[in-house]
Structures are given as structure tokens and as C-alpha cells.
Coordinates of C-alpha atoms in Angstrom, one line a residue:
X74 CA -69.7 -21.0 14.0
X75 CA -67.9 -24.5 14.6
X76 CA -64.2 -24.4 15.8
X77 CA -62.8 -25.8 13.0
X78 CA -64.5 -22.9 10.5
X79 CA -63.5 -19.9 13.2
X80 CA -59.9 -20.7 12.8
X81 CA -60.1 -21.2 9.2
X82 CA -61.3 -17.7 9.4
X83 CA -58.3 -16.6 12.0
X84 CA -55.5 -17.9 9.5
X85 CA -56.8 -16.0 6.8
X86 CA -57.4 -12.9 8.2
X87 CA -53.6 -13.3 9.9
X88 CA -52.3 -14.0 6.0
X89 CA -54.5 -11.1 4.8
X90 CA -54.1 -8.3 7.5
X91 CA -51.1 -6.1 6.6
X92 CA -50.0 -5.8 9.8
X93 CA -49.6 -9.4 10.3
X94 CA -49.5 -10.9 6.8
X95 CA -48.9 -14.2 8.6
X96 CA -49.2 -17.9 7.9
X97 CA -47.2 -20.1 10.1
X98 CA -48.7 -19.8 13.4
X99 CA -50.9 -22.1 14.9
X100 CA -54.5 -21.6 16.0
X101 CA -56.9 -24.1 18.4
X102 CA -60.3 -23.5 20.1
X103 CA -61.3 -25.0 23.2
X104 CA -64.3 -23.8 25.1
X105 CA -64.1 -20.4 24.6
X106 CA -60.4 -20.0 24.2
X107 CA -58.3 -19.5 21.5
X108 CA -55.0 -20.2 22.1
X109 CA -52.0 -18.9 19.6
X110 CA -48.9 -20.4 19.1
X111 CA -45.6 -20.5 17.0
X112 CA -42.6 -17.6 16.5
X113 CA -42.7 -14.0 15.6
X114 CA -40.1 -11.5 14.7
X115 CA -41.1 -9.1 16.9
X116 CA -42.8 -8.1 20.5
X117 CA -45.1 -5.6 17.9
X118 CA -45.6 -8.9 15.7
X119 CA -46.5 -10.8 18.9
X120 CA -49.1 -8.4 19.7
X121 CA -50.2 -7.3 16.3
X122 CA -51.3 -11.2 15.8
X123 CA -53.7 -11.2 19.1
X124 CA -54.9 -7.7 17.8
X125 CA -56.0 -9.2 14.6
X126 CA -57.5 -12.3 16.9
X127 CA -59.1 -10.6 19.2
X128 CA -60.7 -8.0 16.7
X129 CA -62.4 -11.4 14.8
X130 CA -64.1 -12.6 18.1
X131 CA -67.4 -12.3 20.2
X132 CA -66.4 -10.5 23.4
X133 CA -66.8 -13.6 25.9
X134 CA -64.0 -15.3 23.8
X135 CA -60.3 -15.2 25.1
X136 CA -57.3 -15.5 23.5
X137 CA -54.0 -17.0 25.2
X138 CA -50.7 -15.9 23.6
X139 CA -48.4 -18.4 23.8
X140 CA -45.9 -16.8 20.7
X141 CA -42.5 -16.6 21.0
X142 CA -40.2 -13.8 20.1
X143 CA -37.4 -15.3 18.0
X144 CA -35.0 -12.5 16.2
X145 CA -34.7 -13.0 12.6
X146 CA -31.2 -14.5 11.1
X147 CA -30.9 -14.2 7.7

């Protein structure tokens, strides 16, 4: 599968996956890494997201989490 069509696939399953229900993070490829970035809510949200990642890949693919935990202000 090329890059660009793998993270297609990673951003919907992140907007589709209750525990994530995501859109605004951002997703790259290079190599065999996958490296996530943006702001979550929540250390759970932070790892729910590379759950959901990790879950979509072939084992010899690695993810780097590079989220940060900002708290909510309504």
C-alpha cells in the first residue's frame, strides 16, 4: 500500500474509532515509521490514538508518538 493511501486509511479509522473519534492530528510515513503528531485531551487519548495506529499496521511498522497533552479550556 503507498504512504499516501495508508494514512488516508489512519485518519479515517482515528475519525471512525469511538475511542478516538479524531480528526485533527497529523499522520506521515517515512520508511517504516509512522509518526503522529498534534494535541490530545488526555494521556488515555494519547494512547488510545497509537492503539488505533498500531492496530491498522503490519508488525515491522513503528509508530512514534509525538502528541501532546493539552487540557481542555472551554
Amino acid at each position: 500500500m503507498l504512504p499516501q493511501h495508508r494514512v488516508g486509511r489512519l485518519r479515517q479509522l482515528l475519525a471512525t474509532d469511538p475511542r478516538t473519534n479524531l480528526l485533527d492530528v497529523q499522520l506521515r510515513i517515512t520508511g517504516n515509521r509512522v509518526f503522529i503528531a498534534g494535541r490530545v485531551e488526555s494521556d488515555s487519548l494519547r494512547a488510545a490514538v497509537e492503539q488505533v495506529v498500531r492496530e491498522a499496521l503490519p508488525p515491522e511498522m513503528q509508530v512514534v508518538n509525538n502528541l501532546s497533552v493539552t487540557a481542555y479550556v472551554p
